[in-house]
Amino acid sequence: MFRALRGVRTCVLAVLSLSGLAILELVREQTGTAGFFVGLGLAVLPVPPLMAAFRWLGRAAPCPWAQLLFCFGWGACTAALIAILANDFATEWITAATADASAADRLGSVAVAPVVEESAKAAALLLVFAFRGRQFTGPADGFVVAGFTATGFACTENVLYLGNAFGEDLESGAAALDSVTAATFFVRIVLSPFAHPLFTVLTGLGVGAGALSAGRVRRIGLPLLGLLTAMGLHALWNSSSRFGEYGFYAVYGCVMVPVFALLLWLAVRIRRRRLHAVAGELAVYAAAGWLGPAEVPALVSMPARSLARALARRAGGRAAGRAVALYEADAAALALLRHRARHGGPAGEPDFAGRERELLDRLWSRQATAGPALARAAALEELLPPRLHPLGPVESLERVFVPPARRSGPWTPATPADPSSNHPCALPGGDGVR
């Protein structure tokens, strides 16, 4: 089974690599070399802020960068290639059937493109869910994965549109401010850089909500509902310019901006609720003795997490900082695992005990380095009452943050609440979920 999964992963990465080479050549051929580089330079401008925004949403339990970069690459390469080839084929087929090129173009942009493009982008979410299902902990992960995928797709599409616009301006000799390039840049980069992420996030929310559902109907129905909603909104957006002189502005102001504001509010709410869930579940492990009482406030504060990593790097080098980062990620994953198990029951997390043991073992191995760093960060961020202050005024950071391998003796963990157990998986009451 493991060998088969590795083979599928290899095939997926090969498809991604080949599609990347193909899309580069296809876009360069359509835009020309000069248009390609101009379009690329302009299209990448909204990418960093969009990626930073989606990364911010998922920082409570961050997805691995390799996974996010795969999603971005899938959107920019594979999904974009599928969309270009399928849209061109559909337009040519409709033109041959109707002998009306303008009608074929309208039908293709409204009926074909939304279905093809949203389906191609949704494939990235399905792949992540299939191969990294443990890391899919709810709507927030769907939000982030969908956002990175759609950001990559929009970047490639913008290269194509801006490159073609630049080619038209070269032929016509238009002035910079009156050029097609300037108009395209204003519409696609300034007004609506969030359009494709907005559509695909709806699919991501459906997939994330379905991942938390125990019933088969909801696990299938919610992702399909999200995908259909994304296709419908995409079709409305593509058809906005056909609603009259002010159709584009009407759809933009009455639909796109309100939906964007709603999703922004939802993102903040999801993040806040996720941090609240992490705090509540980690408090149980702290009460059992597997986390220090000063660690929990730091683990649910993003500034304190960053500070803890910085303190560990300063005293123990990059290895210590990496250990703290892994500890923070594992602690959040453990909390969300317990949260899902408590709400979904055994059907929602059939391998809860094994997964909990794995995560606690990893926390156990890094606590000597990460625990003091988090406690010190919580104190510096004033998240702790004075009685829990981890350090005295003269104790040095170097003494606290020496990695376990450099200490003179073995690290002894805190005594658990259940003294009959010597393993960190035991919680009060003898089981992992209460």
Tab-separated table of C-alpha atoms in Angstrom:
chain	number	residue	atom	x	y	z
A	1	MET	CA	0.000	0.000	0.000
A	2	PHE	CA	2.769	2.411	0.947
A	3	ARG	CA	4.655	1.604	-2.249
A	4	ALA	CA	1.516	2.266	-4.299
A	5	LEU	CA	1.022	5.646	-2.628
A	6	ARG	CA	4.634	6.584	-3.326
A	7	GLY	CA	4.096	5.653	-6.974
A	8	VAL	CA	1.014	7.857	-7.216
A	9	ARG	CA	2.878	10.759	-5.601
A	10	THR	CA	5.699	10.341	-8.102
A	11	CYS	CA	3.208	10.427	-10.981
A	12	VAL	CA	1.542	13.558	-9.593
A	13	LEU	CA	4.890	15.349	-9.263
A	14	ALA	CA	5.845	14.279	-12.799
A	15	VAL	CA	2.568	15.677	-14.144
A	16	LEU	CA	3.215	18.914	-12.271
A	17	SER	CA	6.738	19.233	-13.679
A	18	LEU	CA	5.728	18.467	-17.268
A	19	SER	CA	2.741	20.797	-17.127
A	20	GLY	CA	5.019	23.545	-15.809
A	21	LEU	CA	7.293	23.242	-18.827
A	22	ALA	CA	4.313	23.066	-21.176
A	23	ILE	CA	2.529	26.099	-19.742
A	24	LEU	CA	5.695	28.206	-19.905
A	25	GLU	CA	6.137	27.469	-23.578
A	26	LEU	CA	2.420	27.840	-24.363
A	27	VAL	CA	2.102	31.229	-22.674
A	28	ARG	CA	5.359	32.491	-24.212
A	29	GLU	CA	4.156	31.381	-27.632
A	30	GLN	CA	0.847	33.226	-27.251
A	31	THR	CA	2.267	36.432	-25.766
A	32	GLY	CA	5.702	36.624	-27.375
A	33	THR	CA	8.894	36.751	-25.386
A	34	ALA	CA	8.652	40.465	-24.557
A	35	GLY	CA	4.994	40.167	-23.614
A	36	PHE	CA	5.726	37.133	-21.466
A	37	PHE	CA	8.315	38.919	-19.333
A	38	VAL	CA	6.242	42.100	-19.035
A	39	GLY	CA	3.167	40.085	-18.095
A	40	LEU	CA	5.142	38.015	-15.591
A	41	GLY	CA	6.633	41.093	-13.947
A	42	LEU	CA	3.196	42.641	-13.484
A	43	ALA	CA	1.352	39.424	-12.607
A	44	VAL	CA	3.562	38.532	-9.643
A	45	LEU	CA	2.825	41.800	-7.824
A	46	PRO	CA	-0.306	40.584	-5.972
A	47	VAL	CA	1.117	37.119	-5.279
A	48	PRO	CA	3.152	37.856	-2.093
A	49	PRO	CA	0.350	39.723	-0.260
A	50	LEU	CA	-2.205	37.053	-1.192
A	51	MET	CA	0.087	34.252	-0.037
A	52	ALA	CA	0.849	36.134	3.175
A	53	ALA	CA	-2.868	36.625	3.853
A	54	PHE	CA	-3.672	32.947	3.423
A	55	ARG	CA	-0.631	31.922	5.430
A	56	TRP	CA	-1.771	34.244	8.239
A	57	LEU	CA	-5.120	32.476	8.339
A	58	GLY	CA	-3.486	29.071	8.740
A	59	ARG	CA	-0.773	30.012	11.240
A	60	ALA	CA	-2.678	28.534	14.179
A	61	ALA	CA	-1.894	25.079	12.758
A	62	PRO	CA	0.278	25.807	9.723
A	63	CYS	CA	0.364	23.581	6.670
A	64	PRO	CA	3.879	22.591	5.551
A	65	TRP	CA	5.390	24.978	3.039
A	66	ALA	CA	6.052	22.077	0.670
A	67	GLN	CA	2.331	21.350	0.561
A	68	LEU	CA	1.403	24.988	-0.026
A	69	LEU	CA	3.996	25.389	-2.770
A	70	PHE	CA	2.664	22.234	-4.415
A	71	CYS	CA	-0.824	23.784	-4.413
A	72	PHE	CA	0.507	27.038	-5.856
A	73	GLY	CA	2.387	25.097	-8.550
A	74	TRP	CA	-0.657	22.998	-9.355
A	75	GLY	CA	-2.749	26.112	-9.861
A	76	ALA	CA	-0.078	27.957	-11.845
A	77	CYS	CA	0.927	25.010	-14.050
A	78	THR	CA	-1.392	22.004	-14.198
A	79	ALA	CA	-4.743	23.711	-13.624
A	80	ALA	CA	-3.820	26.594	-15.942
A	81	LEU	CA	-2.711	24.200	-18.690
A	82	ILE	CA	-5.914	22.161	-18.394
A	83	ALA	CA	-7.985	25.339	-18.515
A	84	ILE	CA	-6.243	26.777	-21.590
A	85	LEU	CA	-6.426	23.555	-23.572
A	86	ALA	CA	-10.004	22.709	-22.574
A	87	ASN	CA	-11.317	26.245	-23.105
A	88	ASP	CA	-9.696	26.496	-26.547
A	89	PHE	CA	-11.041	23.098	-27.559
A	90	ALA	CA	-14.565	23.934	-26.348
A	91	THR	CA	-14.572	27.303	-28.113
A	92	GLU	CA	-13.414	25.756	-31.380
A	93	TRP	CA	-15.995	22.991	-31.121
A	94	ILE	CA	-18.836	25.438	-30.413
A	95	THR	CA	-17.686	27.661	-33.276
A	96	ALA	CA	-17.713	24.722	-35.686
A	97	ALA	CA	-21.153	23.666	-34.489
A	98	THR	CA	-22.778	27.118	-34.569
A	99	ALA	CA	-20.672	28.960	-37.174
A	100	ASP	CA	-20.769	31.955	-34.814
A	101	ALA	CA	-17.403	32.783	-33.295
A	102	SER	CA	-18.721	35.573	-31.030
A	103	ALA	CA	-21.478	33.364	-29.608
A	104	ALA	CA	-18.956	30.581	-29.041
A	105	ASP	CA	-16.691	32.980	-27.163
A	106	ARG	CA	-19.557	34.170	-24.944
A	107	LEU	CA	-20.757	30.654	-24.218
A	108	GLY	CA	-17.234	29.477	-23.550
A	109	SER	CA	-16.477	32.215	-21.034
A	110	VAL	CA	-19.785	31.867	-19.161
A	111	ALA	CA	-20.600	28.148	-19.326
A	112	VAL	CA	-17.366	26.296	-20.071
A	113	ALA	CA	-14.535	28.240	-18.423
A	114	PRO	CA	-16.027	28.337	-14.877
A	115	VAL	CA	-16.666	24.588	-14.888
A	116	VAL	CA	-13.257	23.663	-16.299
A	117	GLU	CA	-11.202	26.103	-14.240
A	118	GLU	CA	-12.874	25.480	-10.892
A	119	SER	CA	-12.722	21.716	-11.414
A	120	ALA	CA	-9.017	21.880	-12.307
A	121	LYS	CA	-8.272	23.943	-9.204
A	122	ALA	CA	-10.405	21.703	-7.002
A	123	ALA	CA	-8.249	18.744	-8.027
A	124	ALA	CA	-5.431	20.162	-5.870
A	125	LEU	CA	-7.679	20.112	-2.804
A	126	LEU	CA	-8.683	16.525	-3.497
A	127	LEU	CA	-5.050	15.475	-3.868
A	128	VAL	CA	-4.071	17.132	-0.598
A	129	PHE	CA	-7.052	15.575	1.145
A	130	ALA	CA	-6.208	12.145	-0.300
A	131	PHE	CA	-2.497	12.166	0.579
A	132	ARG	CA	-2.398	14.545	3.558
A	133	GLY	CA	-5.792	13.945	5.114
A	134	ARG	CA	-4.367	14.122	8.636
A	135	GLN	CA	-3.390	17.742	8.044
A	136	PHE	CA	-6.864	18.647	6.776
A	137	THR	CA	-8.364	19.708	10.087
A	138	GLY	CA	-11.301	21.801	8.938
A	139	PRO	CA	-12.458	24.801	6.912
A	140	ALA	CA	-9.313	26.805	7.708
A	141	ASP	CA	-7.115	24.277	5.903
A	142	GLY	CA	-9.510	24.216	2.952
A	143	PHE	CA	-9.412	28.014	2.913
A	144	VAL	CA	-5.602	28.094	2.837
A	145	VAL	CA	-5.071	25.280	0.315
A	146	ALA	CA	-7.692	26.714	-2.028
A	147	GLY	CA	-6.223	30.200	-1.697
A	148	PHE	CA	-2.712	29.110	-2.644
A	149	THR	CA	-4.000	27.053	-5.581
A	150	ALA	CA	-6.124	29.886	-6.936
A	151	THR	CA	-3.342	32.430	-6.435
A	152	GLY	CA	-1.078	30.333	-8.656
A	153	PHE	CA	-3.793	29.958	-11.275
A	154	ALA	CA	-4.557	33.681	-11.292
A	155	CYS	CA	-0.856	34.488	-11.671
A	156	THR	CA	-0.543	32.422	-14.859
A	157	GLU	CA	-3.804	33.763	-16.254
A	158	ASN	CA	-2.681	37.322	-15.561
A	159	VAL	CA	0.616	36.684	-17.359
A	160	LEU	CA	-1.384	35.598	-20.395
A	161	TYR	CA	-3.793	38.550	-20.368
A	162	LEU	CA	-1.166	41.184	-19.598
A	163	GLY	CA	1.301	39.734	-22.105
A	164	ASN	CA	-1.302	39.752	-24.878
A	165	ALA	CA	-2.302	43.307	-23.954
A	166	PHE	CA	1.325	44.413	-24.161
A	167	GLY	CA	1.614	42.822	-27.597
A	168	GLU	CA	-1.440	44.773	-28.790
A	169	ASP	CA	0.048	48.008	-27.461
A	170	LEU	CA	3.318	47.351	-29.275
A	171	GLU	CA	1.454	46.965	-32.552
A	172	SER	CA	-0.748	50.030	-32.052
A	173	GLY	CA	1.877	52.251	-30.433
A	174	ALA	CA	-0.535	53.326	-27.678
A	175	ALA	CA	0.626	55.635	-24.911
A	176	ALA	CA	1.285	54.051	-21.522
A	177	LEU	CA	-1.701	55.519	-19.674
A	178	ASP	CA	-4.098	54.898	-22.582
A	179	SER	CA	-2.825	51.413	-23.300
A	180	VAL	CA	-4.637	48.105	-23.103
A	181	THR	CA	-1.909	46.961	-20.710
A	182	ALA	CA	-2.753	49.717	-18.231
A	183	ALA	CA	-6.478	48.955	-18.422
A	184	THR	CA	-5.882	45.224	-17.990
A	185	PHE	CA	-3.545	45.846	-15.073
A	186	PHE	CA	-6.108	48.072	-13.369
A	187	VAL	CA	-8.954	45.564	-13.729
A	188	ARG	CA	-7.075	42.352	-12.964
A	189	ILE	CA	-4.333	43.451	-10.531
A	190	VAL	CA	-5.778	46.506	-8.781
A	191	LEU	CA	-9.550	45.916	-8.744
A	192	SER	CA	-9.874	42.144	-8.636
A	193	PRO	CA	-6.683	40.312	-7.592
A	194	PHE	CA	-8.850	38.322	-5.199
A	195	ALA	CA	-11.311	37.044	-7.843
A	196	HIS	CA	-9.934	33.553	-8.447
A	197	PRO	CA	-9.079	32.979	-4.765
A	198	LEU	CA	-12.602	34.113	-3.902
A	199	PHE	CA	-14.166	31.475	-6.164
A	200	THR	CA	-11.936	28.585	-5.139
A	201	VAL	CA	-12.118	29.363	-1.423
A	202	LEU	CA	-15.795	28.406	-1.618
A	203	THR	CA	-14.725	24.953	-2.777
A	204	GLY	CA	-12.097	24.835	-0.036
A	205	LEU	CA	-14.659	25.671	2.634
A	206	GLY	CA	-16.869	22.866	1.363
A	207	VAL	CA	-14.005	20.366	1.389
A	208	GLY	CA	-12.901	21.492	4.854
A	209	ALA	CA	-16.423	21.261	6.275
A	210	GLY	CA	-16.885	17.854	4.644
A	211	ALA	CA	-13.668	16.612	6.230
A	212	LEU	CA	-15.167	17.222	9.689
A	213	SER	CA	-18.458	15.491	8.882
A	214	ALA	CA	-19.074	11.920	9.965
A	215	GLY	CA	-21.945	11.212	7.557
A	216	ARG	CA	-21.166	10.032	4.035
A	217	VAL	CA	-23.761	12.348	2.481
A	218	ARG	CA	-22.269	15.453	4.099
A	219	ARG	CA	-18.690	14.406	3.336
A	220	ILE	CA	-19.576	14.258	-0.355
A	221	GLY	CA	-22.337	16.846	-0.537
A	222	LEU	CA	-20.571	19.763	1.134
A	223	PRO	CA	-17.542	19.734	-1.229
A	224	LEU	CA	-19.879	19.455	-4.231
A	225	LEU	CA	-21.972	22.344	-2.938
A	226	GLY	CA	-18.845	24.461	-2.501
A	227	LEU	CA	-17.648	23.592	-6.005
A	228	LEU	CA	-21.011	24.396	-7.590
A	229	THR	CA	-21.170	27.707	-5.720
A	230	ALA	CA	-17.669	28.575	-6.943
A	231	MET	CA	-18.659	27.765	-10.529
A	232	GLY	CA	-21.819	29.865	-10.267
A	233	LEU	CA	-20.030	32.915	-8.875
A	234	HIS	CA	-17.281	32.523	-11.484
A	235	ALA	CA	-19.871	32.368	-14.280
A	236	LEU	CA	-21.586	35.504	-12.947
A	237	TRP	CA	-18.253	37.337	-12.847
A	238	ASN	CA	-17.356	36.322	-16.395
A	239	SER	CA	-20.741	37.417	-17.703
A	240	SER	CA	-20.720	40.803	-15.933
A	241	SER	CA	-19.421	42.706	-18.968
A	242	ARG	CA	-22.422	41.455	-20.982
A	243	PHE	CA	-24.981	43.081	-18.671
A	244	GLY	CA	-24.693	46.478	-20.284
A	245	GLU	CA	-22.388	49.438	-19.921
A	246	TYR	CA	-22.349	49.309	-16.126
A	247	GLY	CA	-22.782	45.569	-15.690
A	248	PHE	CA	-19.199	44.996	-14.616
A	249	TYR	CA	-19.369	47.667	-11.912
A	250	ALA	CA	-22.768	46.410	-10.725
A	251	VAL	CA	-21.536	42.835	-10.280
A	252	TYR	CA	-18.296	44.036	-8.749
A	253	GLY	CA	-19.960	46.356	-6.241
A	254	CYS	CA	-23.090	44.356	-5.451
A	255	VAL	CA	-21.704	40.805	-5.496
A	256	MET	CA	-17.916	40.527	-5.483
A	257	VAL	CA	-17.134	43.111	-2.792
A	258	PRO	CA	-19.853	41.891	-0.372
A	259	VAL	CA	-18.817	38.252	-0.851
A	260	PHE	CA	-15.181	39.234	-0.322
A	261	ALA	CA	-16.102	41.094	2.878
A	262	LEU	CA	-18.148	38.119	4.078
A	263	LEU	CA	-15.284	35.690	3.470
A	264	LEU	CA	-12.836	38.066	5.154
A	265	TRP	CA	-15.065	38.176	8.230
A	266	LEU	CA	-15.416	34.393	8.088
A	267	ALA	CA	-11.637	33.945	7.840
A	268	VAL	CA	-11.048	36.041	10.970
A	269	ARG	CA	-13.784	34.154	12.789
A	270	ILE	CA	-12.411	30.754	11.741
A	271	ARG	CA	-8.931	31.727	12.897
A	272	ARG	CA	-10.209	32.991	16.243
A	273	ARG	CA	-12.288	29.866	16.843
A	274	ARG	CA	-9.363	27.660	15.890
A	275	LEU	CA	-7.089	29.372	18.407
A	276	HIS	CA	-9.829	29.062	21.028
A	277	ALA	CA	-10.104	25.319	20.319
A	278	VAL	CA	-6.327	24.923	20.556
A	279	ALA	CA	-6.287	26.743	23.906
A	280	GLY	CA	-9.081	24.630	25.355
A	281	GLU	CA	-7.650	21.289	24.286
A	282	LEU	CA	-4.049	22.062	25.258
A	283	ALA	CA	-5.261	23.090	28.706
A	284	VAL	CA	-6.344	19.462	29.214
A	285	TYR	CA	-2.862	18.197	28.398
A	286	ALA	CA	-1.305	20.860	30.623
A	287	ALA	CA	-3.553	19.776	33.501
A	288	ALA	CA	-2.380	16.191	32.951
A	289	GLY	CA	1.252	17.296	33.168
A	290	TRP	CA	2.325	16.884	29.560
A	291	LEU	CA	2.679	20.618	28.926
A	292	GLY	CA	3.980	23.300	31.227
A	293	PRO	CA	1.314	25.690	32.534
A	294	ALA	CA	3.151	28.603	30.896
A	295	GLU	CA	3.258	26.932	27.476
A	296	VAL	CA	-0.448	27.078	26.665
A	297	PRO	CA	-0.756	30.904	26.614
A	298	ALA	CA	2.284	31.086	24.345
A	299	LEU	CA	1.020	28.370	21.995
A	300	VAL	CA	-2.222	30.271	21.325
A	301	SER	CA	-0.490	33.617	20.736
A	302	MET	CA	1.119	34.137	17.348
A	303	PRO	CA	3.508	36.870	18.599
A	304	ALA	CA	4.574	34.646	21.498
A	305	ARG	CA	5.216	31.734	19.138
A	306	SER	CA	7.435	33.897	16.954
A	307	LEU	CA	9.252	35.249	19.994
A	308	ALA	CA	9.847	31.725	21.334
A	309	ARG	CA	11.436	30.667	18.058
A	310	ALA	CA	13.627	33.776	18.055
A	311	LEU	CA	14.755	33.204	21.641
A	312	ALA	CA	15.601	29.577	20.930
A	313	ARG	CA	17.564	30.489	17.787
A	314	ARG	CA	19.489	33.151	19.682
A	315	ALA	CA	20.578	30.737	22.392
A	316	GLY	CA	20.697	27.370	20.627
A	317	GLY	CA	21.078	28.144	16.945
A	318	ARG	CA	18.880	27.216	14.002
A	319	ALA	CA	18.374	23.664	15.254
A	320	ALA	CA	16.805	24.941	18.469
A	321	GLY	CA	14.572	27.363	16.564
A	322	ARG	CA	13.481	24.546	14.260
A	323	ALA	CA	12.700	22.343	17.259
A	324	VAL	CA	10.462	25.040	18.740
A	325	ALA	CA	8.664	25.543	15.413
A	326	LEU	CA	8.003	21.797	15.113
A	327	TYR	CA	6.849	21.677	18.731
A	328	GLU	CA	4.362	24.501	18.104
A	329	ALA	CA	3.002	22.819	14.968
A	330	ASP	CA	2.656	19.441	16.685
A	331	ALA	CA	0.957	20.975	19.708
A	332	ALA	CA	-1.631	22.678	17.498
A	333	ALA	CA	-2.159	19.470	15.503
A	334	LEU	CA	-2.642	17.524	18.746
A	335	ALA	CA	-5.205	20.020	20.033
A	336	LEU	CA	-7.185	19.982	16.795
A	337	LEU	CA	-7.034	16.185	16.661
A	338	ARG	CA	-8.562	15.960	20.125
A	339	HIS	CA	-11.113	18.635	19.260
A	340	ARG	CA	-12.278	16.704	16.178
A	341	ALA	CA	-12.378	13.441	18.097
A	342	ARG	CA	-14.479	14.934	20.884
A	343	HIS	CA	-16.984	16.398	18.434
A	344	GLY	CA	-16.983	13.715	15.752
A	345	GLY	CA	-16.551	10.625	17.908
A	346	PRO	CA	-14.718	7.445	16.898
A	347	ALA	CA	-16.143	7.577	13.382
A	348	GLY	CA	-14.584	10.987	12.837
A	349	GLU	CA	-11.132	9.954	14.139
A	350	PRO	CA	-10.850	6.156	13.989
A	351	ASP	CA	-7.064	6.261	14.583
A	352	PHE	CA	-7.185	8.835	17.353
A	353	ALA	CA	-5.182	6.854	19.908
A	354	GLY	CA	-2.330	6.070	17.538
A	355	ARG	CA	-2.156	9.577	16.147
A	356	GLU	CA	-2.299	11.111	19.632
A	357	ARG	CA	0.526	8.848	20.800
A	358	GLU	CA	2.631	9.821	17.767
A	359	LEU	CA	2.178	13.548	18.345
A	360	LEU	CA	2.775	13.331	22.082
A	361	ASP	CA	5.950	11.339	21.510
A	362	ARG	CA	7.211	14.100	19.224
A	363	LEU	CA	6.292	16.789	21.746
A	364	TRP	CA	7.958	14.755	24.478
A	365	SER	CA	11.224	14.607	22.544
A	366	ARG	CA	11.399	18.403	22.038
A	367	GLN	CA	9.924	19.763	25.259
A	368	ALA	CA	13.291	20.325	26.925
A	369	THR	CA	14.137	22.870	24.249
A	370	ALA	CA	10.702	24.266	23.416
A	371	GLY	CA	9.119	24.419	26.867
A	372	PRO	CA	11.455	27.032	28.394
A	373	ALA	CA	11.419	29.097	25.194
A	374	LEU	CA	7.625	29.215	25.161
A	375	ALA	CA	7.445	29.985	28.865
A	376	ARG	CA	9.923	32.841	28.514
A	377	ALA	CA	8.048	34.191	25.475
A	378	ALA	CA	4.755	34.094	27.376
A	379	ALA	CA	6.355	36.054	30.229
A	380	LEU	CA	7.872	38.661	27.900
A	381	GLU	CA	4.535	39.062	26.117
A	382	GLU	CA	2.884	39.496	29.547
A	383	LEU	CA	0.590	36.513	29.005
A	384	LEU	CA	1.315	35.005	32.431
A	385	PRO	CA	0.515	36.000	35.999
A	386	PRO	CA	3.646	36.774	38.078
A	387	ARG	CA	3.475	33.465	39.976
A	388	LEU	CA	4.064	31.570	36.710
A	389	HIS	CA	7.038	33.655	35.591
A	390	PRO	CA	9.500	31.033	34.329
A	391	LEU	CA	12.826	32.738	35.076
A	392	GLY	CA	14.413	34.603	37.875
A	393	PRO	CA	16.010	37.997	37.171
A	394	VAL	CA	19.579	36.655	37.034
A	395	GLU	CA	19.057	33.369	35.195
A	396	SER	CA	20.631	33.444	31.754
A	397	LEU	CA	19.022	32.514	28.490
A	398	GLU	CA	21.973	30.331	27.590
A	399	ARG	CA	21.339	28.162	30.631
A	400	VAL	CA	17.657	27.729	29.820
A	401	PHE	CA	17.809	27.121	26.076
A	402	VAL	CA	20.668	24.644	25.783
A	403	PRO	CA	19.370	21.839	23.503
A	404	PRO	CA	18.916	18.423	25.181
A	405	ALA	CA	21.937	16.867	23.404
A	406	ARG	CA	24.270	19.398	25.093
A	407	ARG	CA	22.981	18.929	28.635
A	408	SER	CA	24.932	16.958	31.199
A	409	GLY	CA	22.086	14.633	32.153
A	410	PRO	CA	18.814	13.297	30.752
A	411	TRP	CA	15.757	15.483	30.783
A	412	THR	CA	13.098	14.390	33.266
A	413	PRO	CA	9.527	15.228	32.225
A	414	ALA	CA	6.865	16.542	34.515
A	415	THR	CA	5.055	13.909	36.542
A	416	PRO	CA	1.717	13.112	34.899
A	417	ALA	CA	-1.592	13.547	36.652
A	418	ASP	CA	-2.009	9.760	36.555
A	419	PRO	CA	1.080	8.464	38.417
A	420	SER	CA	0.423	4.899	37.287
A	421	SER	CA	1.422	5.796	33.732
A	422	ASN	CA	4.913	6.590	32.491
A	423	HIS	CA	3.918	7.530	28.940
A	424	PRO	CA	2.701	10.961	27.826
A	425	CYS	CA	-0.367	9.543	26.056
A	426	ALA	CA	-2.155	8.906	29.339
A	427	LEU	CA	-4.608	11.591	30.445
A	428	PRO	CA	-6.701	11.758	33.596
A	429	GLY	CA	-9.322	9.057	33.462
A	430	GLY	CA	-7.136	6.682	31.449
A	431	ASP	CA	-8.178	7.645	27.922
A	432	GLY	CA	-7.287	10.307	25.392
A	433	VAL	CA	-10.737	11.791	24.747
A	434	ARG	CA	-13.232	12.828	27.363
